[in-house]
C-alpha cells in the first residue's frame, strides 16, 4: 500500500525529471545527505523521498541512494553544485531539502548543513525566504500561506511552477505572471470561493479543476498564445467565452451547461481542440447580423476581415453535445445553419481550414427553433478542411438527427 501511495502521489516536476541522468544522480544523492545528516530518517521523510524518486523516474531505490549519499565527499558536493547552480533546478532542490528537513527531527545541525548546501548553490536571502514560506505552506497544507509567499517573489523565483508540490490542497493562482497565469484547485467543489478575472491579454492562461460561474459576465481573451480549460465545470447564461486572436484554444474533460449566447466565439484563431467534454443545453438565440446566418449554437469561428489568420486545425474528439440548439426570437428564413458549429471567413466558396478531425462525438436531441426554409442544416456549417478525418460520430448528419424545439423546450 505504501508503494502504491508513493506512485500515486509522486512529485513529478518537469524540470528535475528532465535533468541529465548523471546530474540527476548527484541531485538525489545530495538530497539524501540532507535526510541523513545528523538525523535518523523518519517515516514521513522516507515516504516523501520515495515520492520524489518516483516523480524523477530514478534508476535506483531510496535505500540505494541513501547508501550512496553516505559516500559523498567534498568533491562530489562541488560537482553537484557546479552542475545546477545556474539552473532552475537549484530552486526545486532547495525546496525539496526544506520539505525533507521539516519532516525530520529538525535538529539545528541538520538545518545548518542544509543552509550551507543551499548557500553554495547561490540562492539569495530573498529567494530562500520565499522558498521557506512555500515549504511552510506545503507542510501545513494551507493555500493562504502560499498566497502570502507571492509578496516575496523576485526575478529568480517568479517563473517557478510549484504545483507538483501543492496539487493535493492548493486553490488559487499557482502561477500569476504578466505573461503566464495558471489557476488550479484539487477539484471543482473546492474552488467555489476563488475570485477569477474575466479578461486576459497577451499571456498564456490555464484553468484546471475549477467550478466557474459565467451567469453574470462574459470572459474575454485577447492576443493570448494559448488558453486551456481542463476538468472544469462551467455554468453559463447569456454570455460567451470570447477569444480574439488567440492562437490555440484547448478544452479537455470539461462540462458546459446552459449557455444561451454560445459557449465559445473564436475570432482570428488558429487551433481549436475540444476533447472529452460535455455541452448540455447550450445554444444561441441569433441576433441576425450579416455574419450570423450560419448559426453555430455552441461554437462560432470567425477568420474574416483584413490580415486574417488561417484556421489551421479543429479537433473535436470524444465529446457529447446534448440538447444544443440554434434559435431565433422571430420566425426567420435561413439559407444554411450549423446547430453546433459554424465557420465564417468572408470567402465562403473557397476557403477551408487546413485540418478538421471529428472522432467519436455524440450529438443527441440537438435542434432549432423559429427557423424555416433552410437549404442546408446540420451539426456543422461551412466547417470544411483540406484534410478531413471523420470517424465514429453519432447523430451528426441527416435531417433525422435534427429536431424542432418548442418554446417550452427551449427554456429548459
mmCIF file of C-alpha atoms in Angstrom:
data_model
loop_
_atom_site.group_PDB
_atom_site.id
_atom_site.type_symbol
_atom_site.label_atom_id
_atom_site.label_comp_id
_atom_site.label_asym_id
_atom_site.label_seq_id
_atom_site.Cartn_x
_atom_site.Cartn_y
_atom_site.Cartn_z
ATOM 1 C CA UNK A 1 0.000 0.000 0.000
ATOM 2 C CA UNK A 2 2.856 2.367 0.739
ATOM 3 C CA UNK A 3 4.360 1.723 -2.687
ATOM 4 C CA UNK A 4 1.004 2.386 -4.345
ATOM 5 C CA UNK A 5 0.637 5.690 -2.451
ATOM 6 C CA UNK A 6 4.118 6.888 -3.327
ATOM 7 C CA UNK A 7 3.471 6.123 -7.000
ATOM 8 C CA UNK A 8 0.058 7.798 -6.993
ATOM 9 C CA UNK A 9 1.348 10.908 -5.220
ATOM 10 C CA UNK A 10 4.709 11.115 -6.986
ATOM 11 C CA UNK A 11 6.235 14.608 -7.046
ATOM 12 C CA UNK A 12 6.647 14.916 -10.802
ATOM 13 C CA UNK A 13 8.462 18.117 -11.637
ATOM 14 C CA UNK A 14 9.226 18.532 -15.377
ATOM 15 C CA UNK A 15 12.429 20.454 -14.588
ATOM 16 C CA UNK A 16 14.013 17.840 -12.330
ATOM 17 C CA UNK A 17 12.773 14.814 -14.260
ATOM 18 C CA UNK A 18 14.396 16.290 -17.356
ATOM 19 C CA UNK A 19 17.873 16.516 -15.821
ATOM 20 C CA UNK A 20 20.722 14.568 -17.366
ATOM 21 C CA UNK A 21 20.917 11.138 -15.700
ATOM 22 C CA UNK A 22 24.325 11.816 -14.196
ATOM 23 C CA UNK A 23 23.249 15.168 -12.791
ATOM 24 C CA UNK A 24 20.009 13.584 -11.579
ATOM 25 C CA UNK A 25 22.053 11.028 -9.643
ATOM 26 C CA UNK A 26 24.115 13.784 -7.981
ATOM 27 C CA UNK A 27 20.920 15.709 -7.209
ATOM 28 C CA UNK A 28 19.293 12.745 -5.464
ATOM 29 C CA UNK A 29 22.414 11.748 -3.531
ATOM 30 C CA UNK A 30 22.825 15.325 -2.292
ATOM 31 C CA UNK A 31 19.167 15.354 -1.259
ATOM 32 C CA UNK A 32 19.731 12.129 0.664
ATOM 33 C CA UNK A 33 22.626 13.736 2.574
ATOM 34 C CA UNK A 34 20.055 16.238 3.885
ATOM 35 C CA UNK A 35 17.884 13.360 5.084
ATOM 36 C CA UNK A 36 20.773 11.660 6.893
ATOM 37 C CA UNK A 37 22.985 14.497 8.162
ATOM 38 C CA UNK A 38 22.803 14.313 11.973
ATOM 39 C CA UNK A 39 19.316 12.875 11.601
ATOM 40 C CA UNK A 40 17.618 9.499 11.836
ATOM 41 C CA UNK A 41 15.229 9.377 8.848
ATOM 42 C CA UNK A 42 11.567 9.416 9.854
ATOM 43 C CA UNK A 43 8.770 7.533 8.148
ATOM 44 C CA UNK A 44 7.457 10.769 6.600
ATOM 45 C CA UNK A 45 10.879 11.619 5.220
ATOM 46 C CA UNK A 46 11.269 8.182 3.686
ATOM 47 C CA UNK A 47 7.819 8.298 2.084
ATOM 48 C CA UNK A 48 8.303 11.793 0.662
ATOM 49 C CA UNK A 49 11.742 10.829 -0.623
ATOM 50 C CA UNK A 50 10.128 7.897 -2.442
ATOM 51 C CA UNK A 51 7.582 10.287 -3.965
ATOM 52 C CA UNK A 52 10.423 12.471 -5.268
ATOM 53 C CA UNK A 53 12.270 9.432 -6.647
ATOM 54 C CA UNK A 54 9.142 8.162 -8.419
ATOM 55 C CA UNK A 55 8.485 11.601 -9.871
ATOM 56 C CA UNK A 56 12.042 11.849 -11.227
ATOM 57 C CA UNK A 57 11.995 8.331 -12.727
ATOM 58 C CA UNK A 58 15.017 7.457 -10.604
ATOM 59 C CA UNK A 59 17.057 4.433 -11.560
ATOM 60 C CA UNK A 60 17.678 3.138 -8.002
ATOM 61 C CA UNK A 61 15.663 2.693 -4.809
ATOM 62 C CA UNK A 62 15.726 5.127 -1.915
ATOM 63 C CA UNK A 63 17.831 2.635 0.067
ATOM 64 C CA UNK A 64 20.499 2.686 -2.638
ATOM 65 C CA UNK A 65 20.545 6.478 -2.884
ATOM 66 C CA UNK A 66 20.745 6.770 0.894
ATOM 67 C CA UNK A 67 23.685 4.366 0.863
ATOM 68 C CA UNK A 68 25.438 6.288 -1.930
ATOM 69 C CA UNK A 69 24.866 9.537 -0.050
ATOM 70 C CA UNK A 70 26.979 8.250 2.813
ATOM 71 C CA UNK A 71 29.907 8.015 0.397
ATOM 72 C CA UNK A 72 29.646 11.599 -0.920
ATOM 73 C CA UNK A 73 32.694 13.764 -0.283
ATOM 74 C CA UNK A 74 33.644 17.391 -0.808
ATOM 75 C CA UNK A 75 34.477 16.838 -4.484
ATOM 76 C CA UNK A 76 31.078 15.253 -5.108
ATOM 77 C CA UNK A 77 29.297 18.191 -3.468
ATOM 78 C CA UNK A 78 31.302 20.672 -5.558
ATOM 79 C CA UNK A 79 30.473 18.752 -8.717
ATOM 80 C CA UNK A 80 26.785 18.737 -7.806
ATOM 81 C CA UNK A 81 26.787 22.466 -7.065
ATOM 82 C CA UNK A 82 28.567 23.293 -10.327
ATOM 83 C CA UNK A 83 26.072 21.173 -12.265
ATOM 84 C CA UNK A 84 22.931 23.009 -11.103
ATOM 85 C CA UNK A 85 23.953 26.340 -9.561
ATOM 86 C CA UNK A 86 22.969 28.263 -12.679
ATOM 87 C CA UNK A 87 19.884 26.163 -13.422
ATOM 88 C CA UNK A 88 16.254 26.417 -12.335
ATOM 89 C CA UNK A 89 16.640 23.009 -10.665
ATOM 90 C CA UNK A 90 18.542 24.620 -7.764
ATOM 91 C CA UNK A 91 15.317 26.234 -6.518
ATOM 92 C CA UNK A 92 13.499 22.921 -6.538
ATOM 93 C CA UNK A 93 16.405 21.248 -4.739
ATOM 94 C CA UNK A 94 16.272 23.920 -2.039
ATOM 95 C CA UNK A 95 12.510 23.487 -1.644
ATOM 96 C CA UNK A 96 12.717 19.689 -1.502
ATOM 97 C CA UNK A 97 15.550 19.961 1.024
ATOM 98 C CA UNK A 98 13.449 22.279 3.189
ATOM 99 C CA UNK A 99 10.464 19.931 2.988
ATOM 100 C CA UNK A 100 12.508 16.844 3.873
ATOM 101 C CA UNK A 101 14.257 18.660 6.722
ATOM 102 C CA UNK A 102 10.888 19.830 8.030
ATOM 103 C CA UNK A 103 9.638 16.239 8.124
ATOM 104 C CA UNK A 104 12.648 15.073 10.140
ATOM 105 C CA UNK A 105 13.867 15.543 13.683
ATOM 106 C CA UNK A 106 14.560 19.237 12.993
ATOM 107 C CA UNK A 107 17.990 19.240 14.582
ATOM 108 C CA UNK A 108 19.859 22.543 14.417
ATOM 109 C CA UNK A 109 22.872 20.834 12.858
ATOM 110 C CA UNK A 110 20.681 19.371 10.098
ATOM 111 C CA UNK A 111 19.276 22.798 9.209
ATOM 112 C CA UNK A 112 22.742 24.368 9.302
ATOM 113 C CA UNK A 113 24.022 21.753 6.862
ATOM 114 C CA UNK A 114 21.078 22.385 4.535
ATOM 115 C CA UNK A 115 21.678 26.153 4.761
ATOM 116 C CA UNK A 116 25.315 25.682 3.746
ATOM 117 C CA UNK A 117 24.315 23.431 0.882
ATOM 118 C CA UNK A 118 21.773 25.980 -0.365
ATOM 119 C CA UNK A 119 24.374 28.722 0.071
ATOM 120 C CA UNK A 120 26.841 27.135 -2.337
ATOM 121 C CA UNK A 121 24.025 26.914 -4.934
ATOM 122 C CA UNK A 122 23.984 30.706 -4.991
ATOM 123 C CA UNK A 123 20.450 31.448 -3.765
ATOM 124 C CA UNK A 124 19.879 34.921 -2.365
ATOM 125 C CA UNK A 125 18.368 35.599 1.035
ATOM 126 C CA UNK A 126 15.082 36.757 -0.504
ATOM 127 C CA UNK A 127 14.881 33.667 -2.706
ATOM 128 C CA UNK A 128 15.417 31.454 0.306
ATOM 129 C CA UNK A 129 12.836 33.409 2.312
ATOM 130 C CA UNK A 130 10.300 32.834 -0.467
ATOM 131 C CA UNK A 131 11.030 29.092 -0.627
ATOM 132 C CA UNK A 132 10.786 28.795 3.170
ATOM 133 C CA UNK A 133 7.308 30.318 3.032
ATOM 134 C CA UNK A 134 6.354 27.929 0.218
ATOM 135 C CA UNK A 135 7.682 24.975 2.243
ATOM 136 C CA UNK A 136 5.589 26.133 5.209
ATOM 137 C CA UNK A 137 2.508 26.170 3.007
ATOM 138 C CA UNK A 138 3.225 22.639 1.738
ATOM 139 C CA UNK A 139 3.994 21.208 5.183
ATOM 140 C CA UNK A 140 0.848 22.726 6.727
ATOM 141 C CA UNK A 141 -1.272 22.188 3.570
ATOM 142 C CA UNK A 142 -2.597 25.757 3.650
ATOM 143 C CA UNK A 143 -3.295 27.792 0.498
ATOM 144 C CA UNK A 144 -3.161 31.265 2.181
ATOM 145 C CA UNK A 145 0.461 30.697 3.188
ATOM 146 C CA UNK A 146 1.444 30.258 -0.452
ATOM 147 C CA UNK A 147 -0.519 33.376 -1.408
ATOM 148 C CA UNK A 148 1.451 35.268 1.250
ATOM 149 C CA UNK A 149 4.674 33.948 -0.256
ATOM 150 C CA UNK A 150 3.888 35.762 -3.529
ATOM 151 C CA UNK A 151 4.829 39.049 -1.835
ATOM 152 C CA UNK A 152 8.381 37.697 -1.646
ATOM 153 C CA UNK A 153 8.694 36.811 -5.329
ATOM 154 C CA UNK A 154 11.791 38.081 -7.124
ATOM 155 C CA UNK A 155 13.379 37.657 -10.530
ATOM 156 C CA UNK A 156 14.798 34.198 -9.871
ATOM 157 C CA UNK A 157 11.659 32.626 -8.406
ATOM 158 C CA UNK A 158 8.762 34.297 -10.199
ATOM 159 C CA UNK A 159 8.704 31.778 -13.080
ATOM 160 C CA UNK A 160 8.681 28.670 -10.859
ATOM 161 C CA UNK A 161 5.700 26.336 -11.208
ATOM 162 C CA UNK A 162 5.264 24.788 -7.784
ATOM 163 C CA UNK A 163 2.068 22.872 -8.488
ATOM 164 C CA UNK A 164 3.827 19.457 -8.233
ATOM 165 C CA UNK A 165 4.235 20.163 -4.515
ATOM 166 C CA UNK A 166 0.768 21.609 -3.885
ATOM 167 C CA UNK A 167 -1.716 19.845 -6.143
ATOM 168 C CA UNK A 168 -3.331 17.973 -3.257
ATOM 169 C CA UNK A 169 -4.558 21.080 -1.453
ATOM 170 C CA UNK A 170 -3.929 24.412 -3.210
ATOM 171 C CA UNK A 171 -6.731 26.634 -4.558
ATOM 172 C CA UNK A 172 -5.755 29.749 -6.450
ATOM 173 C CA UNK A 173 -3.257 31.180 -8.912
ATOM 174 C CA UNK A 174 -0.291 28.843 -8.705
ATOM 175 C CA UNK A 175 1.402 30.982 -11.404
ATOM 176 C CA UNK A 176 0.443 34.659 -11.685
ATOM 177 C CA UNK A 177 2.748 36.481 -14.089
ATOM 178 C CA UNK A 178 2.001 39.093 -16.721
ATOM 179 C CA UNK A 179 2.840 36.561 -19.445
ATOM 180 C CA UNK A 180 1.592 33.333 -17.837
ATOM 181 C CA UNK A 181 -1.252 32.521 -15.476
ATOM 182 C CA UNK A 182 -2.289 29.171 -14.055
ATOM 183 C CA UNK A 183 -5.384 28.745 -11.877
ATOM 184 C CA UNK A 184 -5.863 25.475 -10.037
ATOM 185 C CA UNK A 185 -7.907 23.635 -7.418
ATOM 186 C CA UNK A 186 -7.740 19.974 -6.307
ATOM 187 C CA UNK A 187 -11.308 19.515 -7.575
ATOM 188 C CA UNK A 188 -14.143 21.780 -8.789
ATOM 189 C CA UNK A 189 -16.015 21.602 -5.477
ATOM 190 C CA UNK A 190 -13.006 23.104 -3.674
ATOM 191 C CA UNK A 191 -12.794 26.138 -5.968
ATOM 192 C CA UNK A 192 -16.124 27.783 -5.134
ATOM 193 C CA UNK A 193 -14.652 30.837 -3.378
ATOM 194 C CA UNK A 194 -11.975 31.549 -5.974
ATOM 195 C CA UNK A 195 -12.191 35.044 -7.462
ATOM 196 C CA UNK A 196 -11.150 34.964 -11.119
ATOM 197 C CA UNK A 197 -10.633 37.891 -13.527
ATOM 198 C CA UNK A 198 -12.786 37.725 -16.653
ATOM 199 C CA UNK A 199 -10.372 39.458 -19.043
ATOM 200 C CA UNK A 200 -6.887 38.334 -20.107
ATOM 201 C CA UNK A 201 -4.429 39.857 -22.596
ATOM 202 C CA UNK A 202 -1.098 38.824 -24.100
ATOM 203 C CA UNK A 203 -0.491 35.797 -21.919
ATOM 204 C CA UNK A 204 -0.817 32.042 -21.634
ATOM 205 C CA UNK A 205 -3.691 31.047 -19.350
ATOM 206 C CA UNK A 206 -4.817 27.711 -17.932
ATOM 207 C CA UNK A 207 -7.707 26.746 -15.655
ATOM 208 C CA UNK A 208 -7.752 23.314 -14.036
ATOM 209 C CA UNK A 209 -10.328 21.629 -11.774
ATOM 210 C CA UNK A 210 -12.446 24.759 -11.371
ATOM 211 C CA UNK A 211 -16.168 25.415 -10.982
ATOM 212 C CA UNK A 212 -16.762 28.639 -12.927
ATOM 213 C CA UNK A 213 -19.915 30.767 -12.847
ATOM 214 C CA UNK A 214 -20.421 32.697 -16.087
ATOM 215 C CA UNK A 215 -24.019 33.682 -15.475
ATOM 216 C CA UNK A 216 -23.155 37.282 -14.562
ATOM 217 C CA UNK A 217 -20.378 38.236 -17.012
ATOM 218 C CA UNK A 218 -18.625 37.025 -20.122
ATOM 219 C CA UNK A 219 -14.913 36.302 -20.480
ATOM 220 C CA UNK A 220 -12.565 37.905 -22.993
ATOM 221 C CA UNK A 221 -9.131 36.657 -24.078
ATOM 222 C CA UNK A 222 -7.103 38.864 -26.428
ATOM 223 C CA UNK A 223 -3.792 38.115 -28.203
ATOM 224 C CA UNK A 224 -3.068 35.110 -25.996
ATOM 225 C CA UNK A 225 -0.727 32.365 -27.186
ATOM 226 C CA UNK A 226 -2.767 29.577 -25.564
ATOM 227 C CA UNK A 227 -5.875 29.306 -23.392
ATOM 228 C CA UNK A 228 -6.579 25.955 -21.772
ATOM 229 C CA UNK A 229 -9.522 24.684 -19.684
ATOM 230 C CA UNK A 230 -9.056 21.270 -18.086
ATOM 231 C CA UNK A 231 -11.579 19.378 -15.946
ATOM 232 C CA UNK A 232 -13.674 22.495 -15.345
ATOM 233 C CA UNK A 233 -17.408 22.750 -14.675
ATOM 234 C CA UNK A 234 -18.756 25.937 -16.239
ATOM 235 C CA UNK A 235 -22.298 27.223 -15.748
ATOM 236 C CA UNK A 236 -23.320 29.743 -18.374
ATOM 237 C CA UNK A 237 -26.074 32.187 -19.141
ATOM 238 C CA UNK A 238 -26.336 34.994 -21.670
ATOM 239 C CA UNK A 239 -22.581 35.404 -22.076
ATOM 240 C CA UNK A 240 -19.949 33.615 -24.144
ATOM 241 C CA UNK A 241 -16.244 32.908 -23.806
ATOM 242 C CA UNK A 242 -14.768 35.210 -26.457
ATOM 243 C CA UNK A 243 -11.321 34.700 -27.960
ATOM 244 C CA UNK A 244 -9.744 37.389 -30.141
ATOM 245 C CA UNK A 245 -6.514 36.455 -31.943
ATOM 246 C CA UNK A 246 -5.810 33.578 -29.576
ATOM 247 C CA UNK A 247 -3.541 31.130 -31.363
ATOM 248 C CA UNK A 248 -4.574 27.941 -29.585
ATOM 249 C CA UNK A 249 -7.639 27.062 -27.501
ATOM 250 C CA UNK A 250 -7.848 23.728 -25.650
ATOM 251 C CA UNK A 251 -10.793 22.383 -23.655
ATOM 252 C CA UNK A 252 -10.237 19.000 -22.005
ATOM 253 C CA UNK A 253 -12.760 16.993 -19.965
ATOM 254 C CA UNK A 254 -14.954 19.985 -19.173
ATOM 255 C CA UNK A 255 -18.715 20.334 -18.705
ATOM 256 C CA UNK A 256 -20.547 23.385 -20.098
ATOM 257 C CA UNK A 257 -24.189 23.939 -19.123
ATOM 258 C CA UNK A 258 -26.971 26.357 -20.052
ATOM 259 C CA UNK A 259 -25.094 28.836 -22.266
ATOM 260 C CA UNK A 260 -27.634 30.860 -24.268
ATOM 261 C CA UNK A 261 -25.288 33.065 -26.339
ATOM 262 C CA UNK A 262 -22.904 30.324 -27.496
ATOM 263 C CA UNK A 263 -20.165 28.757 -25.405
ATOM 264 C CA UNK A 264 -17.234 29.952 -27.494
ATOM 265 C CA UNK A 265 -16.721 32.667 -30.093
ATOM 266 C CA UNK A 266 -13.240 32.476 -31.585
ATOM 267 C CA UNK A 267 -12.102 35.334 -33.828
ATOM 268 C CA UNK A 268 -8.866 35.075 -35.826
ATOM 269 C CA UNK A 269 -7.839 31.879 -34.053
ATOM 270 C CA UNK A 270 -5.544 29.199 -35.442
ATOM 271 C CA UNK A 271 -6.157 25.993 -33.472
ATOM 272 C CA UNK A 272 -9.140 24.653 -31.541
ATOM 273 C CA UNK A 273 -9.059 21.379 -29.618
ATOM 274 C CA UNK A 274 -12.003 20.061 -27.583
ATOM 275 C CA UNK A 275 -11.608 16.609 -26.046
ATOM 276 C CA UNK A 276 -13.757 14.516 -23.714
ATOM 277 C CA UNK A 277 -16.131 17.374 -22.870
ATOM 278 C CA UNK A 278 -19.896 17.710 -22.490
ATOM 279 C CA UNK A 279 -22.174 20.504 -23.693
ATOM 280 C CA UNK A 280 -25.595 20.336 -22.047
ATOM 281 C CA UNK A 281 -28.496 22.589 -23.124
ATOM 282 C CA UNK A 282 -26.177 25.107 -24.779
ATOM 283 C CA UNK A 283 -27.154 27.221 -27.765
ATOM 284 C CA UNK A 284 -27.593 30.626 -29.274
ATOM 285 C CA UNK A 285 -30.545 32.878 -29.979
ATOM 286 C CA UNK A 286 -29.235 34.621 -33.082
ATOM 287 C CA UNK A 287 -29.171 38.390 -33.442
ATOM 288 C CA UNK A 288 -29.274 38.238 -37.247
ATOM 289 C CA UNK A 289 -26.415 40.474 -38.230
ATOM 290 C CA UNK A 290 -24.868 39.846 -41.628
ATOM 291 C CA UNK A 291 -22.464 37.225 -40.270
ATOM 292 C CA UNK A 292 -24.894 35.256 -38.140
ATOM 293 C CA UNK A 293 -26.890 33.328 -40.737
ATOM 294 C CA UNK A 294 -24.565 30.349 -40.306
ATOM 295 C CA UNK A 295 -25.694 29.685 -36.752
ATOM 296 C CA UNK A 296 -23.214 27.971 -34.505
ATOM 297 C CA UNK A 297 -25.159 27.364 -31.325
ATOM 298 C CA UNK A 298 -22.106 26.190 -29.367
ATOM 299 C CA UNK A 299 -19.054 27.264 -31.388
ATOM 300 C CA UNK A 300 -18.606 30.169 -33.802
ATOM 301 C CA UNK A 301 -15.284 30.563 -35.612
ATOM 302 C CA UNK A 302 -14.653 33.803 -37.494
ATOM 303 C CA UNK A 303 -11.491 34.303 -39.539
ATOM 304 C CA UNK A 304 -12.806 37.095 -41.753
ATOM 305 C CA UNK A 305 -11.505 40.605 -42.258
ATOM 306 C CA UNK A 306 -8.205 42.143 -43.288
ATOM 307 C CA UNK A 307 -4.957 40.439 -42.241
ATOM 308 C CA UNK A 308 -6.949 37.353 -41.314
ATOM 309 C CA UNK A 309 -5.259 34.255 -39.959
ATOM 310 C CA UNK A 310 -5.860 30.873 -41.497
ATOM 311 C CA UNK A 311 -7.803 28.456 -39.331
ATOM 312 C CA UNK A 312 -5.235 25.687 -39.167
ATOM 313 C CA UNK A 313 -6.821 22.922 -37.140
ATOM 314 C CA UNK A 314 -10.078 21.937 -35.451
ATOM 315 C CA UNK A 315 -10.184 18.761 -33.352
ATOM 316 C CA UNK A 316 -13.365 17.505 -31.656
ATOM 317 C CA UNK A 317 -12.861 14.110 -30.014
ATOM 318 C CA UNK A 318 -14.966 12.051 -27.583
ATOM 319 C CA UNK A 319 -17.371 14.906 -26.824
ATOM 320 C CA UNK A 320 -21.092 14.825 -26.059
ATOM 321 C CA UNK A 321 -23.495 17.514 -27.282
ATOM 322 C CA UNK A 322 -26.962 17.138 -25.780
ATOM 323 C CA UNK A 323 -29.953 19.430 -26.375
ATOM 324 C CA UNK A 324 -27.807 22.030 -28.127
ATOM 325 C CA UNK A 325 -29.619 24.426 -30.450
ATOM 326 C CA UNK A 326 -29.860 27.485 -32.648
ATOM 327 C CA UNK A 327 -32.910 29.731 -32.229
ATOM 328 C CA UNK A 328 -34.422 32.986 -33.446
ATOM 329 C CA UNK A 329 -36.623 35.392 -31.476
ATOM 330 C CA UNK A 330 -38.913 35.546 -34.527
ATOM 331 C CA UNK A 331 -39.555 33.253 -37.470
ATOM 332 C CA UNK A 332 -36.680 33.595 -39.945
ATOM 333 C CA UNK A 333 -35.910 32.148 -43.364
ATOM 334 C CA UNK A 334 -32.311 30.940 -43.468
ATOM 335 C CA UNK A 335 -30.079 29.502 -46.140
ATOM 336 C CA UNK A 336 -27.550 27.490 -44.134
ATOM 337 C CA UNK A 337 -27.492 26.599 -40.470
ATOM 338 C CA UNK A 338 -24.968 24.887 -38.147
ATOM 339 C CA UNK A 339 -26.526 23.679 -34.913
ATOM 340 C CA UNK A 340 -23.228 23.003 -33.113
ATOM 341 C CA UNK A 341 -20.584 24.946 -35.034
ATOM 342 C CA UNK A 342 -20.207 27.488 -37.809
ATOM 343 C CA UNK A 343 -17.186 28.827 -39.649
ATOM 344 C CA UNK A 344 -17.091 32.176 -41.441
ATOM 345 C CA UNK A 345 -14.157 33.801 -43.179
ATOM 346 C CA UNK A 346 -15.576 36.008 -45.932
ATOM 347 C CA UNK A 347 -14.510 33.618 -48.713
ATOM 348 C CA UNK A 348 -17.228 31.080 -48.196
ATOM 349 C CA UNK A 349 -16.942 29.233 -51.510
ATOM 350 C CA UNK A 350 -13.193 28.627 -51.494
ATOM 351 C CA UNK A 351 -11.678 28.959 -48.038
ATOM 352 C CA UNK A 352 -11.101 25.906 -45.876
ATOM 353 C CA UNK A 353 -9.333 25.096 -42.656
ATOM 354 C CA UNK A 354 -6.130 23.109 -43.032
ATOM 355 C CA UNK A 355 -7.355 20.149 -40.971
ATOM 356 C CA UNK A 356 -10.647 19.036 -39.423
ATOM 357 C CA UNK A 357 -10.769 15.995 -37.145
ATOM 358 C CA UNK A 358 -14.028 14.689 -35.663
ATOM 359 C CA UNK A 359 -13.722 11.426 -33.755
ATOM 360 C CA UNK A 360 -16.340 9.601 -31.659
ATOM 361 C CA UNK A 361 -18.518 12.615 -30.861
ATOM 362 C CA UNK A 362 -22.176 12.142 -29.854
ATOM 363 C CA UNK A 363 -24.917 14.581 -30.893
ATOM 364 C CA UNK A 364 -28.308 13.915 -29.281
ATOM 365 C CA UNK A 365 -31.603 15.862 -29.117
ATOM 366 C CA UNK A 366 -29.998 18.839 -30.869
ATOM 367 C CA UNK A 367 -32.166 21.161 -32.936
ATOM 368 C CA UNK A 368 -33.592 24.548 -33.828
ATOM 369 C CA UNK A 369 -36.427 26.944 -33.013
ATOM 370 C CA UNK A 370 -38.231 29.532 -35.209
ATOM 371 C CA UNK A 371 -36.253 28.818 -38.376
ATOM 372 C CA UNK A 372 -37.750 27.803 -41.706
ATOM 373 C CA UNK A 373 -36.814 27.441 -45.350
ATOM 374 C CA UNK A 374 -33.199 26.406 -44.871
ATOM 375 C CA UNK A 375 -31.387 24.892 -47.806
ATOM 376 C CA UNK A 376 -28.772 23.222 -45.625
ATOM 377 C CA UNK A 377 -28.922 22.360 -41.947
ATOM 378 C CA UNK A 378 -26.529 20.180 -39.974
ATOM 379 C CA UNK A 379 -24.450 19.976 -36.845
ATOM 380 C CA UNK A 380 -21.614 21.838 -38.583
ATOM 381 C CA UNK A 381 -21.859 24.525 -41.242
ATOM 382 C CA UNK A 382 -19.132 25.597 -43.685
ATOM 383 C CA UNK A 383 -16.524 23.941 -41.491
ATOM 384 C CA UNK A 384 -14.596 22.134 -44.214
ATOM 385 C CA UNK A 385 -10.886 21.407 -44.446
ATOM 386 C CA UNK A 386 -8.241 20.369 -46.917
ATOM 387 C CA UNK A 387 -7.722 17.300 -44.744
ATOM 388 C CA UNK A 388 -10.760 15.802 -43.004
ATOM 389 C CA UNK A 389 -10.892 12.849 -40.612
ATOM 390 C CA UNK A 390 -14.448 11.952 -39.572
ATOM 391 C CA UNK A 391 -14.856 8.660 -37.749
ATOM 392 C CA UNK A 392 -17.221 7.153 -35.190
ATOM 393 C CA UNK A 393 -19.509 10.161 -34.775
ATOM 394 C CA UNK A 394 -23.132 9.568 -33.748
ATOM 395 C CA UNK A 395 -26.036 11.780 -34.850
ATOM 396 C CA UNK A 396 -24.029 14.202 -36.943
ATOM 397 C CA UNK A 397 -25.672 14.019 -40.352
ATOM 398 C CA UNK A 398 -29.156 13.734 -41.757
ATOM 399 C CA UNK A 399 -32.431 15.516 -41.050
ATOM 400 C CA UNK A 400 -33.451 12.738 -38.659
ATOM 401 C CA UNK A 401 -30.668 13.912 -36.322
ATOM 402 C CA UNK A 402 -32.008 17.494 -36.162
ATOM 403 C CA UNK A 403 -35.162 18.201 -34.200
ATOM 404 C CA UNK A 404 -37.503 21.161 -33.836
ATOM 405 C CA UNK A 405 -37.758 22.624 -30.348
ATOM 406 C CA UNK A 406 -40.886 24.139 -28.867
ATOM 407 C CA UNK A 407 -40.708 27.392 -26.957
ATOM 408 C CA UNK A 408 -41.209 25.468 -23.711
ATOM 409 C CA UNK A 409 -38.399 23.058 -24.506
ATOM 410 C CA UNK A 410 -36.072 25.919 -25.349
ATOM 411 C CA UNK A 411 -36.496 27.299 -21.853
ATOM 412 C CA UNK A 412 -35.430 24.076 -20.128
#
